[in-house]
């Protein structure tokens, strides 16, 4: 017996239920709201998407939790007292989709699309100097599955790529940095900084006034990680002062972004509604099904989130 636990809209939850059942025809998967007390007592695995923690605590035989999302910081925080392994979604399709978005929005900045959009609004016909990709350095914050995939596409497009991670990484053609000094080095050299980091105690507020001051004058930021990694007031100050040229933001401290947020109308900010790497239900369900099949066959729970690190 597997419980599906979400706080999604009913239609979205039903769509997930259908695709999960298609991927695991031999499993019984039921929404938590439909389970009897006897059925809840049989549940060993919960598949979750933004679950109500109280629902998970109603499963006395629960052994582990599989998230349908790659980001699990909220889940870890809300389930700090529930000592059950949490397995996050690691889907190669998600990495490919994110890499595609990183390349697309890097090109958006490198080809001066924000400036051309501004010129169109005032009916200005003016060509801007072309900057070839080979003359630009992209700094990736985060060199896990997402960062590695993004680095490959950026290099194929001609960009020079450097990266920063919690610990040193070896990726062909990528200048790798780690630690506080490594972060300062990367920020000082990059023309465009792309944040793909998870939200942890160490990354919260990582991109603050000091970090922005350490970036090259005229550099840009893309944040596809988590909103709370960036200190919004410090970012706006760096943009207003002309130290940074533009920011593409897909994640925010609170979502949806408040209608009165100054980010909406700032001329140097592009606001995206958290669309950089949407989860593909079919490929995600296949990953979940594979993990559960391995567990059924071997009894081994897939690699779980390190709660101290937060991912």
PDB file of C-alpha atoms in Angstrom:
ATOM      1  CA  UNK A   1       0.000   0.000   0.000  1.00  0.00           C
ATOM      2  CA  UNK A   2       1.347   3.414  -1.017  1.00  0.00           C
ATOM      3  CA  UNK A   3      -0.190   6.700   0.089  1.00  0.00           C
ATOM      4  CA  UNK A   4      -0.191   9.761  -2.156  1.00  0.00           C
ATOM      5  CA  UNK A   5      -0.124  12.879   0.007  1.00  0.00           C
ATOM      6  CA  UNK A   6      -0.265  16.363  -1.502  1.00  0.00           C
ATOM      7  CA  UNK A   7      -1.704  19.810  -1.026  1.00  0.00           C
ATOM      8  CA  UNK A   8      -2.108  20.226  -4.767  1.00  0.00           C
ATOM      9  CA  UNK A   9      -5.336  21.238  -6.455  1.00  0.00           C
ATOM     10  CA  UNK A  10      -7.645  18.243  -6.854  1.00  0.00           C
ATOM     11  CA  UNK A  11      -7.241  18.016 -10.632  1.00  0.00           C
ATOM     12  CA  UNK A  12      -3.452  18.146 -10.372  1.00  0.00           C
ATOM     13  CA  UNK A  13      -3.391  15.482  -7.672  1.00  0.00           C
ATOM     14  CA  UNK A  14      -5.639  13.231  -9.759  1.00  0.00           C
ATOM     15  CA  UNK A  15      -3.341  13.685 -12.758  1.00  0.00           C
ATOM     16  CA  UNK A  16      -0.338  12.645 -10.637  1.00  0.00           C
ATOM     17  CA  UNK A  17      -2.266   9.659  -9.303  1.00  0.00           C
ATOM     18  CA  UNK A  18      -3.045   8.496 -12.833  1.00  0.00           C
ATOM     19  CA  UNK A  19       0.541   8.759 -14.071  1.00  0.00           C
ATOM     20  CA  UNK A  20       1.938   7.052 -10.956  1.00  0.00           C
ATOM     21  CA  UNK A  21      -0.533   4.179 -11.300  1.00  0.00           C
ATOM     22  CA  UNK A  22       0.425   3.797 -14.965  1.00  0.00           C
ATOM     23  CA  UNK A  23       4.090   3.578 -13.962  1.00  0.00           C
ATOM     24  CA  UNK A  24       3.410   1.078 -11.140  1.00  0.00           C
ATOM     25  CA  UNK A  25       0.482  -1.138 -12.202  1.00  0.00           C
ATOM     26  CA  UNK A  26       1.270  -3.769  -9.554  1.00  0.00           C
ATOM     27  CA  UNK A  27       1.183  -1.267  -6.680  1.00  0.00           C
ATOM     28  CA  UNK A  28      -1.883  -0.003  -4.833  1.00  0.00           C
ATOM     29  CA  UNK A  29      -1.618   3.792  -4.680  1.00  0.00           C
ATOM     30  CA  UNK A  30      -4.367   5.737  -2.929  1.00  0.00           C
ATOM     31  CA  UNK A  31      -4.797   9.372  -1.854  1.00  0.00           C
ATOM     32  CA  UNK A  32      -4.422   9.755   1.905  1.00  0.00           C
ATOM     33  CA  UNK A  33      -7.956  11.179   2.188  1.00  0.00           C
ATOM     34  CA  UNK A  34      -9.485   7.918   0.928  1.00  0.00           C
ATOM     35  CA  UNK A  35      -7.614   5.548   3.253  1.00  0.00           C
ATOM     36  CA  UNK A  36      -9.354   3.796   6.102  1.00  0.00           C
ATOM     37  CA  UNK A  37      -7.599   3.486   9.441  1.00  0.00           C
ATOM     38  CA  UNK A  38      -6.753  -0.139   8.621  1.00  0.00           C
ATOM     39  CA  UNK A  39      -5.292   0.865   5.256  1.00  0.00           C
ATOM     40  CA  UNK A  40      -3.241   3.655   6.816  1.00  0.00           C
ATOM     41  CA  UNK A  41      -1.699   1.058   9.108  1.00  0.00           C
ATOM     42  CA  UNK A  42      -0.451  -0.874   6.043  1.00  0.00           C
ATOM     43  CA  UNK A  43       1.307   2.033   4.334  1.00  0.00           C
ATOM     44  CA  UNK A  44       5.110   1.714   4.174  1.00  0.00           C
ATOM     45  CA  UNK A  45       5.778   4.318   1.483  1.00  0.00           C
ATOM     46  CA  UNK A  46       4.355   7.792   1.000  1.00  0.00           C
ATOM     47  CA  UNK A  47       4.728   9.663  -2.286  1.00  0.00           C
ATOM     48  CA  UNK A  48       4.414  13.349  -1.527  1.00  0.00           C
ATOM     49  CA  UNK A  49       4.164  16.811  -3.069  1.00  0.00           C
ATOM     50  CA  UNK A  50       3.875  19.618  -0.540  1.00  0.00           C
ATOM     51  CA  UNK A  51       2.194  17.286   1.982  1.00  0.00           C
ATOM     52  CA  UNK A  52       0.431  18.202   5.199  1.00  0.00           C
ATOM     53  CA  UNK A  53       2.862  16.890   7.870  1.00  0.00           C
ATOM     54  CA  UNK A  54      -0.093  15.756   9.968  1.00  0.00           C
ATOM     55  CA  UNK A  55      -1.061  13.267   7.257  1.00  0.00           C
ATOM     56  CA  UNK A  56       2.355  11.599   7.385  1.00  0.00           C
ATOM     57  CA  UNK A  57       2.159  11.276  11.143  1.00  0.00           C
ATOM     58  CA  UNK A  58      -1.054   9.250  10.709  1.00  0.00           C
ATOM     59  CA  UNK A  59       0.887   6.397   9.074  1.00  0.00           C
ATOM     60  CA  UNK A  60       2.242   4.186  11.884  1.00  0.00           C
ATOM     61  CA  UNK A  61       4.052   1.731   9.584  1.00  0.00           C
ATOM     62  CA  UNK A  62       5.622   4.370   7.327  1.00  0.00           C
ATOM     63  CA  UNK A  63       9.220   3.485   6.444  1.00  0.00           C
ATOM     64  CA  UNK A  64      10.192   6.169   3.940  1.00  0.00           C
ATOM     65  CA  UNK A  65       8.964   9.152   1.942  1.00  0.00           C
ATOM     66  CA  UNK A  66       9.482   9.834  -1.768  1.00  0.00           C
ATOM     67  CA  UNK A  67       9.152  13.445  -2.868  1.00  0.00           C
ATOM     68  CA  UNK A  68       7.876  14.314  -6.328  1.00  0.00           C
ATOM     69  CA  UNK A  69      10.019  17.462  -6.260  1.00  0.00           C
ATOM     70  CA  UNK A  70      13.785  17.924  -6.415  1.00  0.00           C
ATOM     71  CA  UNK A  71      13.700  20.672  -3.787  1.00  0.00           C
ATOM     72  CA  UNK A  72      12.972  19.333  -0.318  1.00  0.00           C
ATOM     73  CA  UNK A  73      13.906  22.145   2.084  1.00  0.00           C
ATOM     74  CA  UNK A  74      10.301  22.754   3.122  1.00  0.00           C
ATOM     75  CA  UNK A  75       9.709  19.025   3.610  1.00  0.00           C
ATOM     76  CA  UNK A  76      12.840  18.681   5.739  1.00  0.00           C
ATOM     77  CA  UNK A  77      11.852  21.672   7.839  1.00  0.00           C
ATOM     78  CA  UNK A  78       8.276  20.601   8.434  1.00  0.00           C
ATOM     79  CA  UNK A  79       9.210  16.982   9.218  1.00  0.00           C
ATOM     80  CA  UNK A  80      12.117  17.652  11.553  1.00  0.00           C
ATOM     81  CA  UNK A  81      10.467  15.508  14.242  1.00  0.00           C
ATOM     82  CA  UNK A  82       9.531  12.626  11.905  1.00  0.00           C
ATOM     83  CA  UNK A  83      12.571  10.398  11.585  1.00  0.00           C
ATOM     84  CA  UNK A  84      11.802   8.769   8.279  1.00  0.00           C
ATOM     85  CA  UNK A  85      14.142   8.809   5.260  1.00  0.00           C
ATOM     86  CA  UNK A  86      13.158  11.399   2.660  1.00  0.00           C
ATOM     87  CA  UNK A  87      14.097  10.593  -0.940  1.00  0.00           C
ATOM     88  CA  UNK A  88      14.080  13.552  -3.307  1.00  0.00           C
ATOM     89  CA  UNK A  89      13.396  13.326  -7.022  1.00  0.00           C
ATOM     90  CA  UNK A  90      16.577  12.962  -9.090  1.00  0.00           C
ATOM     91  CA  UNK A  91      15.336  12.965 -12.680  1.00  0.00           C
ATOM     92  CA  UNK A  92      17.730  13.308 -15.648  1.00  0.00           C
ATOM     93  CA  UNK A  93      14.922  15.025 -17.575  1.00  0.00           C
ATOM     94  CA  UNK A  94      14.777  17.707 -14.876  1.00  0.00           C
ATOM     95  CA  UNK A  95      18.515  18.335 -15.287  1.00  0.00           C
ATOM     96  CA  UNK A  96      18.117  18.563 -19.073  1.00  0.00           C
ATOM     97  CA  UNK A  97      15.221  21.001 -18.743  1.00  0.00           C
ATOM     98  CA  UNK A  98      17.127  23.183 -16.285  1.00  0.00           C
ATOM     99  CA  UNK A  99      20.226  23.180 -18.484  1.00  0.00           C
ATOM    100  CA  UNK A 100      18.056  24.286 -21.398  1.00  0.00           C
ATOM    101  CA  UNK A 101      16.674  27.163 -19.324  1.00  0.00           C
ATOM    102  CA  UNK A 102      20.136  28.216 -18.156  1.00  0.00           C
ATOM    103  CA  UNK A 103      21.359  28.392 -21.748  1.00  0.00           C
ATOM    104  CA  UNK A 104      18.234  30.217 -22.946  1.00  0.00           C
ATOM    105  CA  UNK A 105      18.355  32.951 -20.326  1.00  0.00           C
ATOM    106  CA  UNK A 106      22.137  33.254 -20.511  1.00  0.00           C
ATOM    107  CA  UNK A 107      21.716  33.976 -24.226  1.00  0.00           C
ATOM    108  CA  UNK A 108      18.910  36.411 -23.364  1.00  0.00           C
ATOM    109  CA  UNK A 109      21.399  38.393 -21.304  1.00  0.00           C
ATOM    110  CA  UNK A 110      24.462  37.942 -23.499  1.00  0.00           C
ATOM    111  CA  UNK A 111      22.553  39.094 -26.602  1.00  0.00           C
ATOM    112  CA  UNK A 112      21.203  42.195 -24.767  1.00  0.00           C
ATOM    113  CA  UNK A 113      17.540  41.213 -24.994  1.00  0.00           C
ATOM    114  CA  UNK A 114      16.521  43.332 -21.948  1.00  0.00           C
ATOM    115  CA  UNK A 115      18.025  46.417 -23.610  1.00  0.00           C
ATOM    116  CA  UNK A 116      16.242  45.743 -26.890  1.00  0.00           C
ATOM    117  CA  UNK A 117      12.958  45.294 -25.037  1.00  0.00           C
ATOM    118  CA  UNK A 118      13.495  48.680 -23.385  1.00  0.00           C
ATOM    119  CA  UNK A 119      14.309  50.267 -26.742  1.00  0.00           C
ATOM    120  CA  UNK A 120      11.129  48.880 -28.262  1.00  0.00           C
ATOM    121  CA  UNK A 121       9.028  50.482 -25.523  1.00  0.00           C
ATOM    122  CA  UNK A 122      10.363  53.939 -26.497  1.00  0.00           C
ATOM    123  CA  UNK A 123      10.429  53.223 -30.266  1.00  0.00           C
ATOM    124  CA  UNK A 124      14.228  53.398 -30.420  1.00  0.00           C
ATOM    125  CA  UNK A 125      15.932  51.705 -33.403  1.00  0.00           C
ATOM    126  CA  UNK A 126      19.511  51.172 -32.260  1.00  0.00           C
ATOM    127  CA  UNK A 127      21.846  48.254 -32.783  1.00  0.00           C
ATOM    128  CA  UNK A 128      24.050  47.265 -29.891  1.00  0.00           C
ATOM    129  CA  UNK A 129      27.553  45.770 -30.113  1.00  0.00           C
ATOM    130  CA  UNK A 130      27.588  41.987 -30.429  1.00  0.00           C
ATOM    131  CA  UNK A 131      29.379  40.080 -27.664  1.00  0.00           C
ATOM    132  CA  UNK A 132      30.428  36.577 -28.759  1.00  0.00           C
ATOM    133  CA  UNK A 133      29.923  33.788 -26.260  1.00  0.00           C
ATOM    134  CA  UNK A 134      33.634  33.027 -26.371  1.00  0.00           C
ATOM    135  CA  UNK A 135      34.332  36.359 -24.676  1.00  0.00           C
ATOM    136  CA  UNK A 136      31.980  35.781 -21.746  1.00  0.00           C
ATOM    137  CA  UNK A 137      32.478  33.796 -18.554  1.00  0.00           C
ATOM    138  CA  UNK A 138      29.485  32.179 -16.861  1.00  0.00           C
ATOM    139  CA  UNK A 139      29.751  31.417 -13.148  1.00  0.00           C
ATOM    140  CA  UNK A 140      27.579  28.523 -11.989  1.00  0.00           C
ATOM    141  CA  UNK A 141      26.734  28.347  -8.302  1.00  0.00           C
ATOM    142  CA  UNK A 142      25.995  24.654  -7.781  1.00  0.00           C
ATOM    143  CA  UNK A 143      27.749  21.835  -9.615  1.00  0.00           C
ATOM    144  CA  UNK A 144      25.472  18.894  -8.898  1.00  0.00           C
ATOM    145  CA  UNK A 145      23.333  17.183 -11.524  1.00  0.00           C
ATOM    146  CA  UNK A 146      21.734  20.471 -12.611  1.00  0.00           C
ATOM    147  CA  UNK A 147      24.961  22.460 -12.704  1.00  0.00           C
ATOM    148  CA  UNK A 148      26.861  19.749 -14.535  1.00  0.00           C
ATOM    149  CA  UNK A 149      24.192  19.525 -17.238  1.00  0.00           C
ATOM    150  CA  UNK A 150      24.074  23.317 -17.574  1.00  0.00           C
ATOM    151  CA  UNK A 151      27.856  23.506 -17.847  1.00  0.00           C
ATOM    152  CA  UNK A 152      27.795  21.112 -20.800  1.00  0.00           C
ATOM    153  CA  UNK A 153      25.286  23.161 -22.801  1.00  0.00           C
ATOM    154  CA  UNK A 154      27.008  26.442 -22.001  1.00  0.00           C
ATOM    155  CA  UNK A 155      30.368  25.094 -23.121  1.00  0.00           C
ATOM    156  CA  UNK A 156      28.849  23.728 -26.332  1.00  0.00           C
ATOM    157  CA  UNK A 157      27.522  27.241 -27.045  1.00  0.00           C
ATOM    158  CA  UNK A 158      31.026  28.661 -26.670  1.00  0.00           C
ATOM    159  CA  UNK A 159      30.882  30.180 -23.194  1.00  0.00           C
ATOM    160  CA  UNK A 160      33.741  29.865 -20.727  1.00  0.00           C
ATOM    161  CA  UNK A 161      32.349  28.240 -17.586  1.00  0.00           C
ATOM    162  CA  UNK A 162      33.490  28.314 -13.992  1.00  0.00           C
ATOM    163  CA  UNK A 163      31.620  26.804 -11.075  1.00  0.00           C
ATOM    164  CA  UNK A 164      31.352  26.840  -7.314  1.00  0.00           C
ATOM    165  CA  UNK A 165      30.136  24.113  -4.982  1.00  0.00           C
ATOM    166  CA  UNK A 166      30.191  23.124  -1.327  1.00  0.00           C
ATOM    167  CA  UNK A 167      33.166  20.864  -2.046  1.00  0.00           C
ATOM    168  CA  UNK A 168      35.557  20.719  -5.024  1.00  0.00           C
ATOM    169  CA  UNK A 169      34.187  19.139  -8.197  1.00  0.00           C
ATOM    170  CA  UNK A 170      35.947  17.856 -11.292  1.00  0.00           C
ATOM    171  CA  UNK A 171      34.015  18.652 -14.488  1.00  0.00           C
ATOM    172  CA  UNK A 172      35.805  18.680 -17.818  1.00  0.00           C
ATOM    173  CA  UNK A 173      36.507  22.204 -19.028  1.00  0.00           C
ATOM    174  CA  UNK A 174      35.029  23.880 -15.935  1.00  0.00           C
ATOM    175  CA  UNK A 175      37.198  25.927 -13.593  1.00  0.00           C
ATOM    176  CA  UNK A 176      35.975  24.689 -10.218  1.00  0.00           C
ATOM    177  CA  UNK A 177      35.953  26.607  -6.933  1.00  0.00           C
ATOM    178  CA  UNK A 178      34.884  25.824  -3.375  1.00  0.00           C
ATOM    179  CA  UNK A 179      34.756  27.586  -0.031  1.00  0.00           C
ATOM    180  CA  UNK A 180      34.440  31.284   0.796  1.00  0.00           C
ATOM    181  CA  UNK A 181      37.560  32.310  -1.088  1.00  0.00           C
ATOM    182  CA  UNK A 182      36.482  30.287  -4.111  1.00  0.00           C
ATOM    183  CA  UNK A 183      33.117  32.058  -4.141  1.00  0.00           C
ATOM    184  CA  UNK A 184      34.798  35.458  -4.107  1.00  0.00           C
ATOM    185  CA  UNK A 185      37.050  34.397  -6.979  1.00  0.00           C
ATOM    186  CA  UNK A 186      34.153  33.167  -9.100  1.00  0.00           C
ATOM    187  CA  UNK A 187      31.999  36.247  -8.489  1.00  0.00           C
ATOM    188  CA  UNK A 188      34.848  38.591  -9.365  1.00  0.00           C
ATOM    189  CA  UNK A 189      35.463  36.940 -12.753  1.00  0.00           C
ATOM    190  CA  UNK A 190      31.964  36.063 -14.027  1.00  0.00           C
ATOM    191  CA  UNK A 191      30.006  38.163 -16.520  1.00  0.00           C
ATOM    192  CA  UNK A 192      26.815  36.255 -15.674  1.00  0.00           C
ATOM    193  CA  UNK A 193      26.290  34.415 -12.382  1.00  0.00           C
ATOM    194  CA  UNK A 194      23.746  31.577 -12.431  1.00  0.00           C
ATOM    195  CA  UNK A 195      22.477  30.303  -9.085  1.00  0.00           C
ATOM    196  CA  UNK A 196      21.333  26.667  -9.017  1.00  0.00           C
ATOM    197  CA  UNK A 197      21.950  26.058  -5.315  1.00  0.00           C
ATOM    198  CA  UNK A 198      19.514  24.367  -2.912  1.00  0.00           C
ATOM    199  CA  UNK A 199      18.358  26.339   0.106  1.00  0.00           C
ATOM    200  CA  UNK A 200      20.303  25.327   3.214  1.00  0.00           C
ATOM    201  CA  UNK A 201      21.479  27.052   6.374  1.00  0.00           C
ATOM    202  CA  UNK A 202      24.727  27.821   4.535  1.00  0.00           C
ATOM    203  CA  UNK A 203      23.170  29.184   1.337  1.00  0.00           C
ATOM    204  CA  UNK A 204      20.403  31.318   2.874  1.00  0.00           C
ATOM    205  CA  UNK A 205      21.320  34.936   2.142  1.00  0.00           C
ATOM    206  CA  UNK A 206      24.530  33.852   0.408  1.00  0.00           C
ATOM    207  CA  UNK A 207      24.070  36.462  -2.311  1.00  0.00           C
ATOM    208  CA  UNK A 208      24.032  39.588  -0.170  1.00  0.00           C
ATOM    209  CA  UNK A 209      25.402  43.123  -0.467  1.00  0.00           C
ATOM    210  CA  UNK A 210      28.965  41.896  -0.017  1.00  0.00           C
ATOM    211  CA  UNK A 211      28.564  39.255  -2.715  1.00  0.00           C
ATOM    212  CA  UNK A 212      27.084  41.753  -5.175  1.00  0.00           C
ATOM    213  CA  UNK A 213      29.839  44.267  -4.438  1.00  0.00           C
ATOM    214  CA  UNK A 214      32.344  41.547  -5.282  1.00  0.00           C
ATOM    215  CA  UNK A 215      30.829  40.909  -8.719  1.00  0.00           C
ATOM    216  CA  UNK A 216      32.168  42.571 -11.852  1.00  0.00           C
ATOM    217  CA  UNK A 217      30.649  45.930 -12.664  1.00  0.00           C
ATOM    218  CA  UNK A 218      28.009  45.352 -15.336  1.00  0.00           C
ATOM    219  CA  UNK A 219      27.588  41.655 -14.495  1.00  0.00           C
ATOM    220  CA  UNK A 220      24.164  39.995 -14.402  1.00  0.00           C
ATOM    221  CA  UNK A 221      22.452  37.430 -12.185  1.00  0.00           C
ATOM    222  CA  UNK A 222      20.172  34.500 -12.963  1.00  0.00           C
ATOM    223  CA  UNK A 223      18.545  32.872  -9.932  1.00  0.00           C
ATOM    224  CA  UNK A 224      17.001  29.463 -10.629  1.00  0.00           C
ATOM    225  CA  UNK A 225      17.853  28.102  -7.158  1.00  0.00           C
ATOM    226  CA  UNK A 226      15.751  29.371  -4.262  1.00  0.00           C
ATOM    227  CA  UNK A 227      14.489  32.863  -3.507  1.00  0.00           C
ATOM    228  CA  UNK A 228      15.936  33.150  -0.014  1.00  0.00           C
ATOM    229  CA  UNK A 229      19.476  32.643  -1.308  1.00  0.00           C
ATOM    230  CA  UNK A 230      19.310  36.218  -2.656  1.00  0.00           C
ATOM    231  CA  UNK A 231      18.838  39.240  -0.396  1.00  0.00           C
ATOM    232  CA  UNK A 232      16.320  41.174  -2.473  1.00  0.00           C
ATOM    233  CA  UNK A 233      17.021  44.628  -0.994  1.00  0.00           C
ATOM    234  CA  UNK A 234      20.745  44.217  -1.639  1.00  0.00           C
ATOM    235  CA  UNK A 235      20.094  43.072  -5.206  1.00  0.00           C
ATOM    236  CA  UNK A 236      17.854  46.051  -5.930  1.00  0.00           C
ATOM    237  CA  UNK A 237      20.486  48.396  -4.511  1.00  0.00           C
ATOM    238  CA  UNK A 238      23.185  46.879  -6.730  1.00  0.00           C
ATOM    239  CA  UNK A 239      20.924  47.259  -9.776  1.00  0.00           C
ATOM    240  CA  UNK A 240      19.918  50.830  -8.905  1.00  0.00           C
ATOM    241  CA  UNK A 241      23.542  51.825  -8.388  1.00  0.00           C
ATOM    242  CA  UNK A 242      24.443  50.434 -11.810  1.00  0.00           C
ATOM    243  CA  UNK A 243      26.882  47.920 -10.398  1.00  0.00           C
ATOM    244  CA  UNK A 244      24.804  45.036 -11.793  1.00  0.00           C
ATOM    245  CA  UNK A 245      23.123  45.345 -15.175  1.00  0.00           C
ATOM    246  CA  UNK A 246      20.214  42.893 -14.928  1.00  0.00           C
ATOM    247  CA  UNK A 247      18.682  40.052 -12.898  1.00  0.00           C
ATOM    248  CA  UNK A 248      16.552  37.187 -14.170  1.00  0.00           C
ATOM    249  CA  UNK A 249      14.599  35.802 -11.223  1.00  0.00           C
ATOM    250  CA  UNK A 250      12.513  32.632 -11.338  1.00  0.00           C
ATOM    251  CA  UNK A 251      12.297  31.981  -7.590  1.00  0.00           C
ATOM    252  CA  UNK A 252      11.294  34.230  -4.710  1.00  0.00           C
ATOM    253  CA  UNK A 253      11.061  34.276  -0.916  1.00  0.00           C
ATOM    254  CA  UNK A 254       7.284  33.935  -1.175  1.00  0.00           C
ATOM    255  CA  UNK A 255       5.456  32.596  -4.216  1.00  0.00           C
ATOM    256  CA  UNK A 256       3.456  33.732  -6.062  1.00  0.00           C
ATOM    257  CA  UNK A 257       5.363  37.027  -5.988  1.00  0.00           C
ATOM    258  CA  UNK A 258       3.304  39.688  -4.220  1.00  0.00           C
ATOM    259  CA  UNK A 259       1.551  42.062  -6.619  1.00  0.00           C
ATOM    260  CA  UNK A 260       3.106  45.059  -4.842  1.00  0.00           C
ATOM    261  CA  UNK A 261       6.690  43.752  -5.037  1.00  0.00           C
ATOM    262  CA  UNK A 262       9.102  46.310  -6.536  1.00  0.00           C
ATOM    263  CA  UNK A 263      10.598  43.508  -8.617  1.00  0.00           C
ATOM    264  CA  UNK A 264       7.628  43.464 -11.016  1.00  0.00           C
ATOM    265  CA  UNK A 265       8.231  46.921 -12.458  1.00  0.00           C
ATOM    266  CA  UNK A 266      11.970  47.274 -12.028  1.00  0.00           C
ATOM    267  CA  UNK A 267      13.513  48.012 -15.455  1.00  0.00           C
ATOM    268  CA  UNK A 268      16.524  45.808 -14.734  1.00  0.00           C
ATOM    269  CA  UNK A 269      14.625  42.749 -13.496  1.00  0.00           C
ATOM    270  CA  UNK A 270      12.996  39.960 -15.481  1.00  0.00           C
ATOM    271  CA  UNK A 271      10.389  38.127 -13.385  1.00  0.00           C
ATOM    272  CA  UNK A 272       9.537  34.510 -14.240  1.00  0.00           C
ATOM    273  CA  UNK A 273       6.779  32.479 -12.503  1.00  0.00           C
ATOM    274  CA  UNK A 274       8.969  29.544 -11.379  1.00  0.00           C
ATOM    275  CA  UNK A 275       9.130  27.930 -14.818  1.00  0.00           C
ATOM    276  CA  UNK A 276      12.827  27.227 -15.344  1.00  0.00           C
ATOM    277  CA  UNK A 277      12.574  23.467 -14.784  1.00  0.00           C
ATOM    278  CA  UNK A 278       9.022  22.126 -14.413  1.00  0.00           C
ATOM    279  CA  UNK A 279       8.753  18.519 -13.316  1.00  0.00           C
ATOM    280  CA  UNK A 280       7.804  16.145 -16.127  1.00  0.00           C
ATOM    281  CA  UNK A 281       5.151  13.857 -14.604  1.00  0.00           C
ATOM    282  CA  UNK A 282       5.911  10.859 -16.851  1.00  0.00           C
ATOM    283  CA  UNK A 283       9.665  10.851 -16.345  1.00  0.00           C
ATOM    284  CA  UNK A 284       9.279  11.666 -12.648  1.00  0.00           C
ATOM    285  CA  UNK A 285       6.839   8.788 -12.192  1.00  0.00           C
ATOM    286  CA  UNK A 286       9.292   6.460 -13.931  1.00  0.00           C
ATOM    287  CA  UNK A 287      12.040   7.487 -11.501  1.00  0.00           C
ATOM    288  CA  UNK A 288       9.759   6.964  -8.504  1.00  0.00           C
ATOM    289  CA  UNK A 289       8.616   3.603  -9.883  1.00  0.00           C
ATOM    290  CA  UNK A 290      12.210   2.484 -10.348  1.00  0.00           C
ATOM    291  CA  UNK A 291      13.141   3.403  -6.800  1.00  0.00           C
ATOM    292  CA  UNK A 292      10.121   1.624  -5.357  1.00  0.00           C
ATOM    293  CA  UNK A 293      10.747  -1.468  -7.512  1.00  0.00           C
ATOM    294  CA  UNK A 294      14.308  -1.651  -6.187  1.00  0.00           C
ATOM    295  CA  UNK A 295      13.013  -1.334  -2.637  1.00  0.00           C
ATOM    296  CA  UNK A 296      10.481  -4.118  -3.183  1.00  0.00           C
ATOM    297  CA  UNK A 297      13.171  -6.347  -4.673  1.00  0.00           C
ATOM    298  CA  UNK A 298      16.025  -5.670  -2.231  1.00  0.00           C
ATOM    299  CA  UNK A 299      14.554  -3.942   0.798  1.00  0.00           C
ATOM    300  CA  UNK A 300      17.059  -1.110   0.279  1.00  0.00           C
ATOM    301  CA  UNK A 301      15.701   2.401   0.681  1.00  0.00           C
ATOM    302  CA  UNK A 302      17.125   4.762  -1.992  1.00  0.00           C
ATOM    303  CA  UNK A 303      19.704   7.361  -0.998  1.00  0.00           C
ATOM    304  CA  UNK A 304      17.967   9.740   1.363  1.00  0.00           C
ATOM    305  CA  UNK A 305      18.303  13.454   1.980  1.00  0.00           C
ATOM    306  CA  UNK A 306      21.013  14.462   4.427  1.00  0.00           C
ATOM    307  CA  UNK A 307      18.923  16.423   6.894  1.00  0.00           C
ATOM    308  CA  UNK A 308      21.926  18.328   8.235  1.00  0.00           C
ATOM    309  CA  UNK A 309      22.804  19.606   4.747  1.00  0.00           C
ATOM    310  CA  UNK A 310      19.152  19.965   3.722  1.00  0.00           C
ATOM    311  CA  UNK A 311      19.421  18.067   0.415  1.00  0.00           C
TER     312      UNK A 311
END
